[in-house]
mmCIF file of C-alpha atoms and ligand atoms in Angstrom:
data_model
loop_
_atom_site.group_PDB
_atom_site.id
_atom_site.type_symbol
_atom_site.label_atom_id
_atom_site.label_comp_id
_atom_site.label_asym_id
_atom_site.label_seq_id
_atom_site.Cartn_x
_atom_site.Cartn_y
_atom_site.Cartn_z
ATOM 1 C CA UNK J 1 9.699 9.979 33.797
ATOM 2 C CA UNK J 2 11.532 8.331 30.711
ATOM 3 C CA UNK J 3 10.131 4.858 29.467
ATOM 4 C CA UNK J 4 12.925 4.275 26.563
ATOM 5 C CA UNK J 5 13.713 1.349 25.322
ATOM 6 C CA UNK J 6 13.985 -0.233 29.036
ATOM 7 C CA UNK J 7 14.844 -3.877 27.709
ATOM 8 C CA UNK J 8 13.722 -6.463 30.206
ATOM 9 C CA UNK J 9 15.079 -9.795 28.892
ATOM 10 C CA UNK J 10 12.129 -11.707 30.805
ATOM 11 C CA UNK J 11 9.764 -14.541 30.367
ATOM 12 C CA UNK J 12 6.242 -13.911 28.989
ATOM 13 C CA UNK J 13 4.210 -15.848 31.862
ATOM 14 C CA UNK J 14 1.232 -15.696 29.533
ATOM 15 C CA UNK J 15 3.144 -17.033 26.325
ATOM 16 C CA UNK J 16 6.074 -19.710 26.941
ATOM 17 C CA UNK J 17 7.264 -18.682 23.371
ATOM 18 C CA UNK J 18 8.122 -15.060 24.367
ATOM 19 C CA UNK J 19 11.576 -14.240 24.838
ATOM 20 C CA UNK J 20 11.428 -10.884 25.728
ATOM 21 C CA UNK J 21 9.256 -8.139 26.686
ATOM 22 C CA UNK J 22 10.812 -4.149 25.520
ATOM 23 C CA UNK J 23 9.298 -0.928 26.642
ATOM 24 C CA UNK J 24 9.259 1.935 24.005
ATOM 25 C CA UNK J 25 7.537 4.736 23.567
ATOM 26 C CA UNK J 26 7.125 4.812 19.897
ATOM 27 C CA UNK J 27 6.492 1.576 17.715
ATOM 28 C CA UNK J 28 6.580 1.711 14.375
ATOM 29 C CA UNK J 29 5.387 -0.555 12.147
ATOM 30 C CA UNK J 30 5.835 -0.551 8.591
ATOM 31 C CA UNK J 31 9.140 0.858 6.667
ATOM 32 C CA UNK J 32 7.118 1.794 3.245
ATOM 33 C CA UNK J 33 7.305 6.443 2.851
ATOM 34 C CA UNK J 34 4.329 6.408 5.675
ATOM 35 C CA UNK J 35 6.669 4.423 8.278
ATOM 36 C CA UNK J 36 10.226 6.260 7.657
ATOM 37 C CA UNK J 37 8.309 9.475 7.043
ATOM 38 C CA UNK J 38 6.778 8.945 10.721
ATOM 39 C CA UNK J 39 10.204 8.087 11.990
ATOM 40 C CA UNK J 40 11.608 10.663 10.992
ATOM 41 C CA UNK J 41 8.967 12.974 12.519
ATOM 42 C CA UNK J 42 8.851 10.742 15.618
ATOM 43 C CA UNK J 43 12.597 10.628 16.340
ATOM 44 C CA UNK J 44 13.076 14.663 15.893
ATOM 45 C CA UNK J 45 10.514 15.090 18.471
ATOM 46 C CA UNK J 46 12.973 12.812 20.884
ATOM 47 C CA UNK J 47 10.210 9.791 20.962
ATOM 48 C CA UNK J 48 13.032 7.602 19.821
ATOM 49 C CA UNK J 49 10.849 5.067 17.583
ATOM 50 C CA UNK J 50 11.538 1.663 16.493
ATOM 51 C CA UNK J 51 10.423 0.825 13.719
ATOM 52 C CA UNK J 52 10.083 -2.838 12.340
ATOM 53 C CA UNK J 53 10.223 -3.342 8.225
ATOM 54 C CA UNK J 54 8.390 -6.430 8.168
ATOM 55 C CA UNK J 55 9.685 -8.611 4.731
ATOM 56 C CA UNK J 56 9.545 -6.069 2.427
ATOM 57 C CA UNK J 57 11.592 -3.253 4.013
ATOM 58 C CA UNK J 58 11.317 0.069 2.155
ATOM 59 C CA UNK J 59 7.702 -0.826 1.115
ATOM 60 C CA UNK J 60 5.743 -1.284 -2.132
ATOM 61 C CA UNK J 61 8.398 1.388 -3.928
ATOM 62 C CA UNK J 62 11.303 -1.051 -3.944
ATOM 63 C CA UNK J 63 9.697 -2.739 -6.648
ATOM 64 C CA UNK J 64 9.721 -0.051 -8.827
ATOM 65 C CA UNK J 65 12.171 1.567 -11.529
ATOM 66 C CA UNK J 66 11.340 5.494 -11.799
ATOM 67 C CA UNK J 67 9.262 7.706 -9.395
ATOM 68 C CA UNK J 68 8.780 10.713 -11.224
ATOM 69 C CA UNK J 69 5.989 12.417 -9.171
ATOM 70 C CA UNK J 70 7.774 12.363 -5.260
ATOM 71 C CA UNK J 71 8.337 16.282 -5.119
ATOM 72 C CA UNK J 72 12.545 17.147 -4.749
ATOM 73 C CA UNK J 73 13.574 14.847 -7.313
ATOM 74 C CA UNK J 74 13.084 16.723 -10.388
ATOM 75 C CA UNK J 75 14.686 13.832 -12.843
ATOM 76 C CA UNK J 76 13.057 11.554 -11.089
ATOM 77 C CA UNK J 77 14.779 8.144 -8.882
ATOM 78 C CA UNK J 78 14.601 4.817 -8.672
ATOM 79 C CA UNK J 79 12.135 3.696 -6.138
ATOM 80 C CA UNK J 80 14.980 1.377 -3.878
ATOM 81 C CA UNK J 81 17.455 5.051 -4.001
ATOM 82 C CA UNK J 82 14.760 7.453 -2.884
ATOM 83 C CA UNK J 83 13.380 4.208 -0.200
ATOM 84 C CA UNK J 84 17.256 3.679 0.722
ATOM 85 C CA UNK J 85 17.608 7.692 1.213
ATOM 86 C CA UNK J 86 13.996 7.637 3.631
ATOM 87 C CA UNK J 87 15.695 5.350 5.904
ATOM 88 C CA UNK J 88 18.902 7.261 5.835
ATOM 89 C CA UNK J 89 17.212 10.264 7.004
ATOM 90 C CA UNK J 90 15.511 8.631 9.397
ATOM 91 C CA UNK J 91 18.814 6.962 10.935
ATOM 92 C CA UNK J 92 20.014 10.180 11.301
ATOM 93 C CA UNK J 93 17.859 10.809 13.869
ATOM 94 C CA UNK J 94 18.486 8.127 15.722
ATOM 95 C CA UNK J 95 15.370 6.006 14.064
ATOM 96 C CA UNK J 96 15.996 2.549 15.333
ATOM 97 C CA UNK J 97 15.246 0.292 11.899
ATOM 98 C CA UNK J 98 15.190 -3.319 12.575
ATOM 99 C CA UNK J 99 13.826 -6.320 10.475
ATOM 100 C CA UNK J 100 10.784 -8.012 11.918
ATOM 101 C CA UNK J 101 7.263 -8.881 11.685
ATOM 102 C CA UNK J 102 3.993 -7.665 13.615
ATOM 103 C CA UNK J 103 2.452 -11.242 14.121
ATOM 104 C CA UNK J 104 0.075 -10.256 16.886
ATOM 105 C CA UNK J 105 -1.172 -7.209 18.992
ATOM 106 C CA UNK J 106 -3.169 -6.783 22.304
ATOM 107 C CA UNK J 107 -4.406 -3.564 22.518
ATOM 108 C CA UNK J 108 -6.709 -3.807 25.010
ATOM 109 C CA UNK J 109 -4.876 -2.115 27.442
ATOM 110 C CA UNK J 110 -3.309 1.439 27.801
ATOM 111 C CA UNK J 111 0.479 0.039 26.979
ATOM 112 C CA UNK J 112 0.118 -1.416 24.045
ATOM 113 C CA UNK J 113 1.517 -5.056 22.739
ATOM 114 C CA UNK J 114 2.692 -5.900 19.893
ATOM 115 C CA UNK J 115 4.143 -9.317 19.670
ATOM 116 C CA UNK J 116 7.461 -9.285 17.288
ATOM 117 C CA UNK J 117 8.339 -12.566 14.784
ATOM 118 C CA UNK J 118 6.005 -14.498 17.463
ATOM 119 C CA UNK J 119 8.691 -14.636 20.146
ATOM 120 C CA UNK J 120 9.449 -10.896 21.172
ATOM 121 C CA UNK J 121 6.963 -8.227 23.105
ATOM 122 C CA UNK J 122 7.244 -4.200 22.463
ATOM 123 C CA UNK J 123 5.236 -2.389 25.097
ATOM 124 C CA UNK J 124 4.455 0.506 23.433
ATOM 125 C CA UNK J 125 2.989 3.953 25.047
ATOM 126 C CA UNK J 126 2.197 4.776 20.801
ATOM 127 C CA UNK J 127 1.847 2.400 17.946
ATOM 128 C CA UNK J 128 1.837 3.895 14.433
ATOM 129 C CA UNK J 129 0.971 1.124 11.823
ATOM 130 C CA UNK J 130 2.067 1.712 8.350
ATOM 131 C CA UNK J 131 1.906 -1.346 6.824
ATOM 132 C CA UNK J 132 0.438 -0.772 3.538
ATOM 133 C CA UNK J 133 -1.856 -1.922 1.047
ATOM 134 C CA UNK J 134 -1.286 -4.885 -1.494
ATOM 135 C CA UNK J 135 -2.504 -4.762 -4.982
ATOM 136 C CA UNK J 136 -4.565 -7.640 -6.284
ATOM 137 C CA UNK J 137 -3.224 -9.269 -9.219
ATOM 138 C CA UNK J 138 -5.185 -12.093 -11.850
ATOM 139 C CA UNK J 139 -2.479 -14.658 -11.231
ATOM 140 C CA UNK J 140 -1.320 -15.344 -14.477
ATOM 141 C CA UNK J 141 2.466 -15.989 -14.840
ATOM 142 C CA UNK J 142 2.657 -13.626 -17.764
ATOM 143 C CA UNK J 143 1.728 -10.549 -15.085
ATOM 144 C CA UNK J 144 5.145 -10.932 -13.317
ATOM 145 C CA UNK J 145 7.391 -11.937 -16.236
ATOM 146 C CA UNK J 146 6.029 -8.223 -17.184
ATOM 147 C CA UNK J 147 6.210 -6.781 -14.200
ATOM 148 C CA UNK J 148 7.798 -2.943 -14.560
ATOM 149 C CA UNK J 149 7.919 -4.073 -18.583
ATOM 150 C CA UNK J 150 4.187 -3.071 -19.460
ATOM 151 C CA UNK J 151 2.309 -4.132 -16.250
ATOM 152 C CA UNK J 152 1.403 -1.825 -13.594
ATOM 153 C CA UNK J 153 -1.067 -1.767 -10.816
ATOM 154 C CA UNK J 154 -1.427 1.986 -10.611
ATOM 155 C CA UNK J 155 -2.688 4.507 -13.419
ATOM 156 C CA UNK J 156 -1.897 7.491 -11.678
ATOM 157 C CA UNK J 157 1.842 6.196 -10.672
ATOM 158 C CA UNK J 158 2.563 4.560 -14.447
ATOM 159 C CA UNK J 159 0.154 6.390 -16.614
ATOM 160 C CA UNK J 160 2.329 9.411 -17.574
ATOM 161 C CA UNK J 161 4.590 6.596 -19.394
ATOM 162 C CA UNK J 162 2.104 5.783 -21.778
ATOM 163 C CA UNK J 163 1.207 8.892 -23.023
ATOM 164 C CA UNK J 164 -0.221 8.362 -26.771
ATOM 165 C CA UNK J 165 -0.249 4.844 -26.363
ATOM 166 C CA UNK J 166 -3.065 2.247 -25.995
ATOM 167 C CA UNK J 167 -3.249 0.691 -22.930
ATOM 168 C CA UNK J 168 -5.815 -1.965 -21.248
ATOM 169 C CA UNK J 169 -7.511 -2.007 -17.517
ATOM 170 C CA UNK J 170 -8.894 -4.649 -16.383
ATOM 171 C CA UNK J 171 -11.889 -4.445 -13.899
ATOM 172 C CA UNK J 172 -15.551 -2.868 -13.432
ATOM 173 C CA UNK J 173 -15.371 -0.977 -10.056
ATOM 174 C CA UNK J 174 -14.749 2.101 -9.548
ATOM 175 C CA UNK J 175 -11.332 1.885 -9.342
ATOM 176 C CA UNK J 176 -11.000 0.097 -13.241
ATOM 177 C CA UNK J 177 -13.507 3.056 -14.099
ATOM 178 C CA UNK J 178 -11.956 5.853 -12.217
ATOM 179 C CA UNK J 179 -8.428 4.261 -13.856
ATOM 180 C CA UNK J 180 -9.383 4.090 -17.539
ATOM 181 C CA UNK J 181 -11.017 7.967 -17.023
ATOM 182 C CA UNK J 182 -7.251 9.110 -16.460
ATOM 183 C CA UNK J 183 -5.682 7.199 -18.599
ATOM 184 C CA UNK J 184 -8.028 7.915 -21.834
ATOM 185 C CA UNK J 185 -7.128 11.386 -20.939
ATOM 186 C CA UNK J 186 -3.123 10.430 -22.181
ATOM 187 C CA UNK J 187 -3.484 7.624 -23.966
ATOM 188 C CA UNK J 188 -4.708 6.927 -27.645
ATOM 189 C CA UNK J 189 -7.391 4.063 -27.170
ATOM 190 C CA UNK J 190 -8.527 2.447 -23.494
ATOM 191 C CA UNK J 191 -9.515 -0.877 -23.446
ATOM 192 C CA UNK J 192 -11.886 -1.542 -20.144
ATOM 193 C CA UNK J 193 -11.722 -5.590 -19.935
ATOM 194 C CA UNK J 194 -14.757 -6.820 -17.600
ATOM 195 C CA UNK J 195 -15.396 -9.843 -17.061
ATOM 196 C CA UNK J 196 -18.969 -9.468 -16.604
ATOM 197 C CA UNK J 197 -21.686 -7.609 -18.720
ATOM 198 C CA UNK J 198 -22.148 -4.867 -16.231
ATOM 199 C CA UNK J 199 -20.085 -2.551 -14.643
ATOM 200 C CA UNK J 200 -19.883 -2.395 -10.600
ATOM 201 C CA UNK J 201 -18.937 0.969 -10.644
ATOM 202 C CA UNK J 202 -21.102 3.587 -9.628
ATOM 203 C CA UNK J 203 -23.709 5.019 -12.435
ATOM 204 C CA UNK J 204 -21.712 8.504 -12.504
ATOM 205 C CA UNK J 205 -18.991 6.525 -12.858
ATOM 206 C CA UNK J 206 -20.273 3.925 -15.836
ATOM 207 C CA UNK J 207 -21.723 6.986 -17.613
ATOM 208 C CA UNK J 208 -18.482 8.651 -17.612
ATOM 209 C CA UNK J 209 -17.050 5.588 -19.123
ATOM 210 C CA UNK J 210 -19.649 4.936 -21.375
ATOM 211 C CA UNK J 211 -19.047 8.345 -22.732
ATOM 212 C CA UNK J 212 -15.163 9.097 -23.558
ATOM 213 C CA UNK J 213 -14.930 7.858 -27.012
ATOM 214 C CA UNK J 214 -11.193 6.395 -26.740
ATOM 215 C CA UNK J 215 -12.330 4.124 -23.849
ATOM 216 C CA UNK J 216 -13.508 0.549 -25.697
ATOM 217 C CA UNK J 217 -15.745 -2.184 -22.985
ATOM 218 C CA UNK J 218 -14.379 -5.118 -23.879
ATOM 219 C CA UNK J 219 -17.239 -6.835 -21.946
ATOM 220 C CA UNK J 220 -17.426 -10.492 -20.872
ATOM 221 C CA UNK J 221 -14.192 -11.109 -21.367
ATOM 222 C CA UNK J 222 -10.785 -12.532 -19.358
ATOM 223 C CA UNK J 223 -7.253 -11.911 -19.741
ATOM 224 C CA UNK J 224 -5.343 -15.214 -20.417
ATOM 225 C CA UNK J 225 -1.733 -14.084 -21.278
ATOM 226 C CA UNK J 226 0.731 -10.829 -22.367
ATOM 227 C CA UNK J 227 3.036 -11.285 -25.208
ATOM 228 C CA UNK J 228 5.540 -9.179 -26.067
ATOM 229 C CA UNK J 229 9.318 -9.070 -26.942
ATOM 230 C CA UNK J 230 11.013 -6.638 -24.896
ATOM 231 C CA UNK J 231 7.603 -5.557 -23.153
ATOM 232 C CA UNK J 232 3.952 -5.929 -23.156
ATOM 233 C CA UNK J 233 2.446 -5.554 -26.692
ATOM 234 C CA UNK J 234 -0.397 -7.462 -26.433
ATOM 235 C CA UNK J 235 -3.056 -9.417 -24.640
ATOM 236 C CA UNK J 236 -4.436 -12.983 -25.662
ATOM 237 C CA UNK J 237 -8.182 -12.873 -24.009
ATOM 238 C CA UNK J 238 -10.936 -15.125 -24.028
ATOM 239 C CA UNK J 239 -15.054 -13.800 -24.825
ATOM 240 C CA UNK J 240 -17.337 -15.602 -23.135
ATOM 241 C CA UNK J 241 -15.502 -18.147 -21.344
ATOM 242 C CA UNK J 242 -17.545 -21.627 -20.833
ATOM 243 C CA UNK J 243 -20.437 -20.807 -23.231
ATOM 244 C CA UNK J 244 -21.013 -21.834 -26.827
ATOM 245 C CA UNK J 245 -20.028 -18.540 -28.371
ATOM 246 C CA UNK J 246 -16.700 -18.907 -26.650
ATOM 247 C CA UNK J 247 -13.849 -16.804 -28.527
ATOM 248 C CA UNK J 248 -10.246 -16.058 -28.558
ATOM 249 C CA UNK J 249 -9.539 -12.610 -29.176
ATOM 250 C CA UNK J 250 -5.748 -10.721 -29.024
ATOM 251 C CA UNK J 251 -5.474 -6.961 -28.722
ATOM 252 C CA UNK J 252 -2.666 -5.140 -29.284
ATOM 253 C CA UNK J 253 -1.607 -2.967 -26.695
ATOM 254 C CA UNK J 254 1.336 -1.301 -24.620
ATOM 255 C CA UNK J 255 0.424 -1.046 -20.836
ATOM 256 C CA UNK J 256 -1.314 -3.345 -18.867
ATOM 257 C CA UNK J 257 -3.258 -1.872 -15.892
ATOM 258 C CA UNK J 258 -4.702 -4.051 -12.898
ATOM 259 C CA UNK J 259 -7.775 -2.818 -11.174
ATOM 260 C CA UNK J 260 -9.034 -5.245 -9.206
ATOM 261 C CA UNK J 261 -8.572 -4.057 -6.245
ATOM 262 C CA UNK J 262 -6.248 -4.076 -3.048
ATOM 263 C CA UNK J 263 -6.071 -6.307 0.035
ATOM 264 C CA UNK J 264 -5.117 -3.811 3.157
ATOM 265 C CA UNK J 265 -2.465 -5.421 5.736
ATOM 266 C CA UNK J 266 -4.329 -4.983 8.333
ATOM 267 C CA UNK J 267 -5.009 -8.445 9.380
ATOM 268 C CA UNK J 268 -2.969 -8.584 12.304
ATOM 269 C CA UNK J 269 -4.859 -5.810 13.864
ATOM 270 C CA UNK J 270 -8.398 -6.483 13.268
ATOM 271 C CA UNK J 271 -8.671 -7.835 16.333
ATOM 272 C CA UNK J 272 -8.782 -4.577 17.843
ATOM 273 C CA UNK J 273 -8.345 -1.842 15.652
ATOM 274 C CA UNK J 274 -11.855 -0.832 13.501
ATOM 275 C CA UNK J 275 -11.292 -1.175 9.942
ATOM 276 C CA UNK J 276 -14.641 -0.846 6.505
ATOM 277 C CA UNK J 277 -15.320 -3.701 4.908
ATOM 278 C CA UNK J 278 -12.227 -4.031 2.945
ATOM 279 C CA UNK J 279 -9.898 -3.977 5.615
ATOM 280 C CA UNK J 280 -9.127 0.084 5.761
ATOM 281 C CA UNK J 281 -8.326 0.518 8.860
ATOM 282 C CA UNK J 282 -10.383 3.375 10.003
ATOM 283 C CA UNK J 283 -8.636 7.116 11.445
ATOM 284 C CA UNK J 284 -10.549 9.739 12.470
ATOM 285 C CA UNK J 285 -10.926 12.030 9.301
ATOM 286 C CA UNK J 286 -8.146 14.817 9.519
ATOM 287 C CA UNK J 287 -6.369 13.058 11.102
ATOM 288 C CA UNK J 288 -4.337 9.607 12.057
ATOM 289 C CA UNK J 289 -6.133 8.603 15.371
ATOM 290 C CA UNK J 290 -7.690 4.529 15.300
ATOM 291 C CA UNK J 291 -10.631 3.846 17.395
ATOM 292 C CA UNK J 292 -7.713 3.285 20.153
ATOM 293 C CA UNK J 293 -6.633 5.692 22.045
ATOM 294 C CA UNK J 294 -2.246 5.934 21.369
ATOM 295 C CA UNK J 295 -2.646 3.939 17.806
ATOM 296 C CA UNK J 296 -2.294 5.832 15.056
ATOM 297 C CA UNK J 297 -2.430 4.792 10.997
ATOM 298 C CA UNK J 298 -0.641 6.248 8.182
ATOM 299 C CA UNK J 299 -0.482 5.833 4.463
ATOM 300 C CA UNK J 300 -2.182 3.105 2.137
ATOM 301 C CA UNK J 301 -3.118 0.956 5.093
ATOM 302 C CA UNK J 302 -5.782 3.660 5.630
ATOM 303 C CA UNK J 303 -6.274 4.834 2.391
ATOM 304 C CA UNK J 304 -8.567 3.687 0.029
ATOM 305 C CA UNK J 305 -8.726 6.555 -2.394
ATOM 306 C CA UNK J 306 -4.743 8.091 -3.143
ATOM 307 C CA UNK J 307 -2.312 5.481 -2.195
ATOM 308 C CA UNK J 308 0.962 7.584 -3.495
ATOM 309 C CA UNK J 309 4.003 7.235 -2.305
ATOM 310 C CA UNK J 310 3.714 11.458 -1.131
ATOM 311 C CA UNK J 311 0.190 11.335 0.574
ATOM 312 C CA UNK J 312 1.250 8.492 2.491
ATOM 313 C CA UNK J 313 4.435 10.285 3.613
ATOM 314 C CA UNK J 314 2.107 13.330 4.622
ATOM 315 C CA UNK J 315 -0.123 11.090 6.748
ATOM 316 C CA UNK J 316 3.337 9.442 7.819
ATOM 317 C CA UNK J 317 4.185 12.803 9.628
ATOM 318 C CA UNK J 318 0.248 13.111 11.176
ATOM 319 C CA UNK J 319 0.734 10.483 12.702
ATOM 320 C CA UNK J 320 3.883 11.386 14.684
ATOM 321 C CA UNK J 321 2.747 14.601 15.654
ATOM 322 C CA UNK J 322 -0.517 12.954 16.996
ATOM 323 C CA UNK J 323 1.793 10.505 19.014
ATOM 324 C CA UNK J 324 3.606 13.315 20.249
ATOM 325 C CA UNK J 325 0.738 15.765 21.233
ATOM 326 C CA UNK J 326 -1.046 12.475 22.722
ATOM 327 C CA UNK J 327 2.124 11.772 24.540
ATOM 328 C CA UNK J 328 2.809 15.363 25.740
ATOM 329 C CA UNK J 329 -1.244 16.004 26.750
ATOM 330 C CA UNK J 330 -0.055 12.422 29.067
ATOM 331 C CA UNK J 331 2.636 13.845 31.039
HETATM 332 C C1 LIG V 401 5.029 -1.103 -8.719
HETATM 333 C C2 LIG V 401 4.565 0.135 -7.976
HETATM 334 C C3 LIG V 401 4.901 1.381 -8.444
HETATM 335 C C4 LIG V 401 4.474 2.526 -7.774
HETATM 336 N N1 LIG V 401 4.861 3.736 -8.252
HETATM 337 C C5 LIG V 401 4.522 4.851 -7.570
HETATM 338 C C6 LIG V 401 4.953 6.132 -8.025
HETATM 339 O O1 LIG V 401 5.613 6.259 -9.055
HETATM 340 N N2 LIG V 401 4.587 7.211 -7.276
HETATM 341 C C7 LIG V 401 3.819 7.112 -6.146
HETATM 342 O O2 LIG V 401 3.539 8.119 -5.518
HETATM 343 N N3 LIG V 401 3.397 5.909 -5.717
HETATM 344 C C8 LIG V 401 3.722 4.787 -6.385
HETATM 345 N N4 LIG V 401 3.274 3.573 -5.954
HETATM 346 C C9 LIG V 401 2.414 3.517 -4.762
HETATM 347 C C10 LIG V 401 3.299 3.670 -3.500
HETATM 348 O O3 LIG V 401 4.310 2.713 -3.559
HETATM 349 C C11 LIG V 401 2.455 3.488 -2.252
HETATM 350 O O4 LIG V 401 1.390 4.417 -2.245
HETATM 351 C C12 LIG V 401 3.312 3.710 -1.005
HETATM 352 O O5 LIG V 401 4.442 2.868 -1.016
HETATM 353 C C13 LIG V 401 2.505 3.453 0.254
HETATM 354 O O6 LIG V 401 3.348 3.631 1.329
HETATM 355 P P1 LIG V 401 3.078 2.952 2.748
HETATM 356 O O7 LIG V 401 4.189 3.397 3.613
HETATM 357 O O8 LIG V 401 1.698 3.217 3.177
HETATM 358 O O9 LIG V 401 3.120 1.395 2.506
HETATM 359 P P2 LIG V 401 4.131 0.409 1.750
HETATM 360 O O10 LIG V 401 5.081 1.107 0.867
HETATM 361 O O11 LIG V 401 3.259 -0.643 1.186
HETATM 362 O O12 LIG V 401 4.957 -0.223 2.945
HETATM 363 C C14 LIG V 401 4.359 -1.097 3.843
HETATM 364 C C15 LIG V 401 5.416 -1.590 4.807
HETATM 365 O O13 LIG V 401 4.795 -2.338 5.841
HETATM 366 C C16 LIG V 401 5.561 -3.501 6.076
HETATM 367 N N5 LIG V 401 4.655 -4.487 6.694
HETATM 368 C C17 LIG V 401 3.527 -5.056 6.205
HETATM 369 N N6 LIG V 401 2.995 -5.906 7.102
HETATM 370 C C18 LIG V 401 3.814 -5.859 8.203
HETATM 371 C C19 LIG V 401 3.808 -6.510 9.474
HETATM 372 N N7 LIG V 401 2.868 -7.384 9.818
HETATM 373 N N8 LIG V 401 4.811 -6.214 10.337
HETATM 374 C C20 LIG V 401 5.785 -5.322 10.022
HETATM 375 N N9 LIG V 401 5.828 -4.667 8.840
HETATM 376 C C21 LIG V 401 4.862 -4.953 7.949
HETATM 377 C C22 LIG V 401 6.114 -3.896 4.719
HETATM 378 O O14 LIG V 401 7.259 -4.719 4.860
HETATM 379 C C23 LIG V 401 6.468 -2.503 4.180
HETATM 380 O O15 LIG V 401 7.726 -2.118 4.638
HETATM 381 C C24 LIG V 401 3.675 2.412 -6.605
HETATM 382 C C25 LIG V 401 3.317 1.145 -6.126
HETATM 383 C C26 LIG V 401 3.754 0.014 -6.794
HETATM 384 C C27 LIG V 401 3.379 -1.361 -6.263
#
């Protein structure tokens, strides 16, 4: 028995705001590499997926210039071309790409709802969210007049560009540790701001620090603005903030790296779907399954330690051959 895309235009009883209630038996939410990765997967195994973009369709990469580490592009491309040639591919297929928002699910039983811009139901037999992860940022203006130009909030993605250079991270996780690690291993001199005098990070993680003799602490101190001409070159920052042996002190610098952290989108689904503390939603390790049965999670949404644009096309394909064999093991 087929179940696609039956569209009843009907009224919601439960909700008087719901327009319509469609039957698919692939959502997908998301349209970052996970989400068009998983419809492409999804629609050449005839599940015919929908996907919905949510607002920023083609993900986190269509605010970037170059990707020069997504294998098959060997002189590199712009993050919108190689996002704009994803959803090609998937179109191709028959992938059908629509703009909208997941503002609510009900999961708790086997179809599964998810509740479209607040006035639109998709009963879905498989659910594959893919919504991403959002990096934190301090909130000064200078970080977005910068943005691309010196500031990044990924060592791994940017770091390759500042190769000799001196660069600062700001944080004292792991992340900010792990970060300044790489980058002291291409750059000239790492500054680690922290705004405390301790690190978080772990202790193998501190010593490492500690021990790399281009990475400086800079400890007790906060960014308060970038300067710069055609790019970051510096940072104005302020040493103990609110205590007599306040100080201004500028460093001169080319990259700016934020680690502070990211915020998972997984809001909408923690309702139902089992996330860690930091809002990770939670898969069963090898693979994409949630703690329910037909939802499935791909890429930085579930992904606390890669989050690159490849590893969260790879888990974009798990998850639509889970949907599939879960599907198939149905019938
Ligand atoms: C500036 C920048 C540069 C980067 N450079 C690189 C690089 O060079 N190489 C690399 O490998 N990685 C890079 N990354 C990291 C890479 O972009 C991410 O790892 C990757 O995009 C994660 O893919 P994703 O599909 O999981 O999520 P995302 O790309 O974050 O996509 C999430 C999608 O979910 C949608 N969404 C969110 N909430 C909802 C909702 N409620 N309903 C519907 N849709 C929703 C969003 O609109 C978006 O389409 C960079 C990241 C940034 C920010």
């Amino acid at each position: 028995m087929e179940i696609f895309k039956t569209v009843n235009v009907q009224k919601d009883p439960q909700n008087t705001n719901i327009e319509s209630i469609e039957k698919v038996r692939c959502l997908i939410i998301g349209s970052g590499p996970a989400g068009y990765t998983a419809a492409i997967y999804a629609a050449r195994a005839n599940l015919k997926p929908v996907v919905y973009t949510g607002l920023q369709m083609g993900g986190q990469l269509t605010t970037t210039t170059e990707v020069d580490n997504y294998p098959g592009y060997p002189d590199g491309i712009t993050g919108p071309e190689m996002m704009e040639n994803f959803k090609k591919q998937a179109e191709r297929f028959g992938a059908d790409i629509r703009f909208g928002i997941a503002t609510d699910v009900d999961f708790s039983g086997s179809k599964h709802r998810v509740t479209i811009d607040n006035n639109k139901v998709i009963e879905a037999d498989t659910v594959i969210i893919s919504t991403g992860a959002t990096a934190k940022y301090l909130g000064i203006e200078s970080e977005s007049k910068y943005a691309g130009m010196g500031v990044s909030a990924c060592a791994t993605c940017d770091g390759f560009f500042y190769k000799g250079k001196d660069v600062a991270v700001v944080g004292g996780g792991d992340t900010a540790a792990e970060e300044a690690t790489y980058l002291a291993g291409l750059c000239r001199k790492v500054y680690l701001i922290v705004r405390r005098d301790v690190l978080r990070a772990s202790k193998a993680m501190q010593e490492k620090v500690l021990n790399t003799d281009n990475i400086e602490v800079l400890w007790e101190h906060q960014t308060i603005d970038l300067f710069g001409e055609n790019g970051v070159e510096g940072a104005n920052l302020i040493k103990k903030k609110g205590s007599p042996d306040e100080e201004k002190v500028s460093i001169k610098i080319d990259g700016f790296f934020l680690a502070i952290g990211h915020i998972p989108n997984s809001e909408v689904f923690n309702k139902f779907i089992e996330t860690d503390p930091v809002g990770y939603i939670k898969t069963i390790p090898g693979s994409s399954k949630t703690n329910i049965v037909g939802v499935f999670a791909a890429g930085d949404v579930q992904d606390p330690h890669y989050r690159q644009a490849v590893t969260a096309a790879g888990s974009g394909c798990m998850a639509a051959i889970d949907a599939e064999r879960y599907l198939s093991e149905l019938k």
